[in-house]
Short mmCIF file of C-alpha atoms and ligand atoms in Angstrom, two decimals:
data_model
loop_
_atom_site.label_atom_id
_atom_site.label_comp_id
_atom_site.label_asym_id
_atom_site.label_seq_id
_atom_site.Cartn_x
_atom_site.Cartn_y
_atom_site.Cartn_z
CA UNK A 60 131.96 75.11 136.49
CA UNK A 61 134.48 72.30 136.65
CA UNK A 62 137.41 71.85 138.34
CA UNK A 63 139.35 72.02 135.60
CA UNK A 64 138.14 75.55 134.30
CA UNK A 65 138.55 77.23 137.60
CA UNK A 66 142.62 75.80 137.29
CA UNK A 67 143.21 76.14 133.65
CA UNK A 68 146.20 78.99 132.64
CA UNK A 69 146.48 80.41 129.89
CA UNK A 70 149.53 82.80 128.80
CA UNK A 71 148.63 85.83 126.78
CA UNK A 72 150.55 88.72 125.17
CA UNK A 73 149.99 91.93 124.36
CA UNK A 74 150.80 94.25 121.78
CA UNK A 75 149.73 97.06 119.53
CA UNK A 76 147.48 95.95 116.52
CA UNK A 77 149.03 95.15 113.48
CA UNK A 78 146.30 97.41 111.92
CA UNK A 79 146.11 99.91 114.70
CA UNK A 80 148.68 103.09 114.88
CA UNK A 81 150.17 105.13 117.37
CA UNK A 82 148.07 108.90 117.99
CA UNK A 83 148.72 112.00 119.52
CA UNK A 84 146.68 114.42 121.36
CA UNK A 85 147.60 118.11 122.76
CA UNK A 86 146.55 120.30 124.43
CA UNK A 87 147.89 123.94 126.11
CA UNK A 88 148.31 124.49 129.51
CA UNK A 89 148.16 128.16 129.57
CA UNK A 90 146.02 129.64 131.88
CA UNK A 91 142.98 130.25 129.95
CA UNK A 92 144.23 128.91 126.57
CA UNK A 93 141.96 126.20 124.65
CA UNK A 94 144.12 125.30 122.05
CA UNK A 95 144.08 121.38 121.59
CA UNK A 96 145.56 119.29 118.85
CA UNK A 97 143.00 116.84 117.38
CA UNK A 98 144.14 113.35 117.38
CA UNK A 99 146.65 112.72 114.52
CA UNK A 100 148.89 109.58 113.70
CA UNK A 101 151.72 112.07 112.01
CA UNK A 102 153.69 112.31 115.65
CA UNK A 103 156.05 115.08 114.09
CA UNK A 104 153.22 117.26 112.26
CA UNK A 105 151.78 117.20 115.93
CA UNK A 106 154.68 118.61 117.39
CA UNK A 107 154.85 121.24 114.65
CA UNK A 108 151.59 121.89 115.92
CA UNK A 109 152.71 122.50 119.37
CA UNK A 110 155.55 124.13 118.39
CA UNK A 111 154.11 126.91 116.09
CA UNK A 112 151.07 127.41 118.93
CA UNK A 113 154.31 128.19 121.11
CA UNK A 114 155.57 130.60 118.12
CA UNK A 115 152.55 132.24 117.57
CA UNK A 116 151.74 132.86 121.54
CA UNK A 117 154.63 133.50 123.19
CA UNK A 118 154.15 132.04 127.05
CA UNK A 119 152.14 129.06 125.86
CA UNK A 120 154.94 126.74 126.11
CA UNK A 121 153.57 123.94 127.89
CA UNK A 122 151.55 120.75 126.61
CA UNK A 123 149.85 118.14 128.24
CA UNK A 124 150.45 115.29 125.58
CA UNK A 125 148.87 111.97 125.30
CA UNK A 126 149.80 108.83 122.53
CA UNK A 127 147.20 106.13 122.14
CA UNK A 128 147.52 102.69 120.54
CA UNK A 129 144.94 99.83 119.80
CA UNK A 130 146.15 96.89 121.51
CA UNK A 131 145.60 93.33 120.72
CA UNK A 132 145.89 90.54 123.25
CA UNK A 133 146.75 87.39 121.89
CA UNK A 134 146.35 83.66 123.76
CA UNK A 135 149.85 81.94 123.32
CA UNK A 136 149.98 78.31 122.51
CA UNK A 137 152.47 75.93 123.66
CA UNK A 138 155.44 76.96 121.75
CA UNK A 139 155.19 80.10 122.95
CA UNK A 140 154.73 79.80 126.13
CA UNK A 141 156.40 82.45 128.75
CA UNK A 142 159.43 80.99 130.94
CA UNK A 143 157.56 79.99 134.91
CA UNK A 144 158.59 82.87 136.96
CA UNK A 145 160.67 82.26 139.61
ZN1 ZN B 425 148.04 128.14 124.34
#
């Protein structure tokens, strides 16, 4: 290792994947309920999904929701390069 590797910076970014999409998961909280939502990219037909559980089982109001993305991180070159912090 040189001296110059263990000092070199480089700025990244990150972001969501140009080919990647947001995703939703659900799941009931009832006591005693399994109903989950399989992962879905159509955000509102999942929460028509929740929803209708909720219509269908009165007391089952309550979700434990997760989204999901595929991320890309990207190495910056000089132009655009984040401001130094201060
Ligand atoms: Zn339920």
């Amino acid at each position: 290792m040189t001296t110059r590797s263990v000092f070199a910076y480089a700025a990244h970014r990150i972001r969501r994947h140009p080919a990647g999409e947001i995703t939703l998961t659900a799941r009931c909280l009832a006591p005693g309920c399994r109903w989950e939502l399989d992962a879905t990219s159509d955000l509102a037909a999942g929460d028509e999904a929740c929803m209708a559980h909720t219509g269908l089982n009165p007391g089952h109001d309550t979700f434990e929701r997760t989204w999901s993305e595929v991320s890309l991180v990207t190495r910056l070159d000089r132009r655009d390069k984040l401001p130094e912090a201060e």
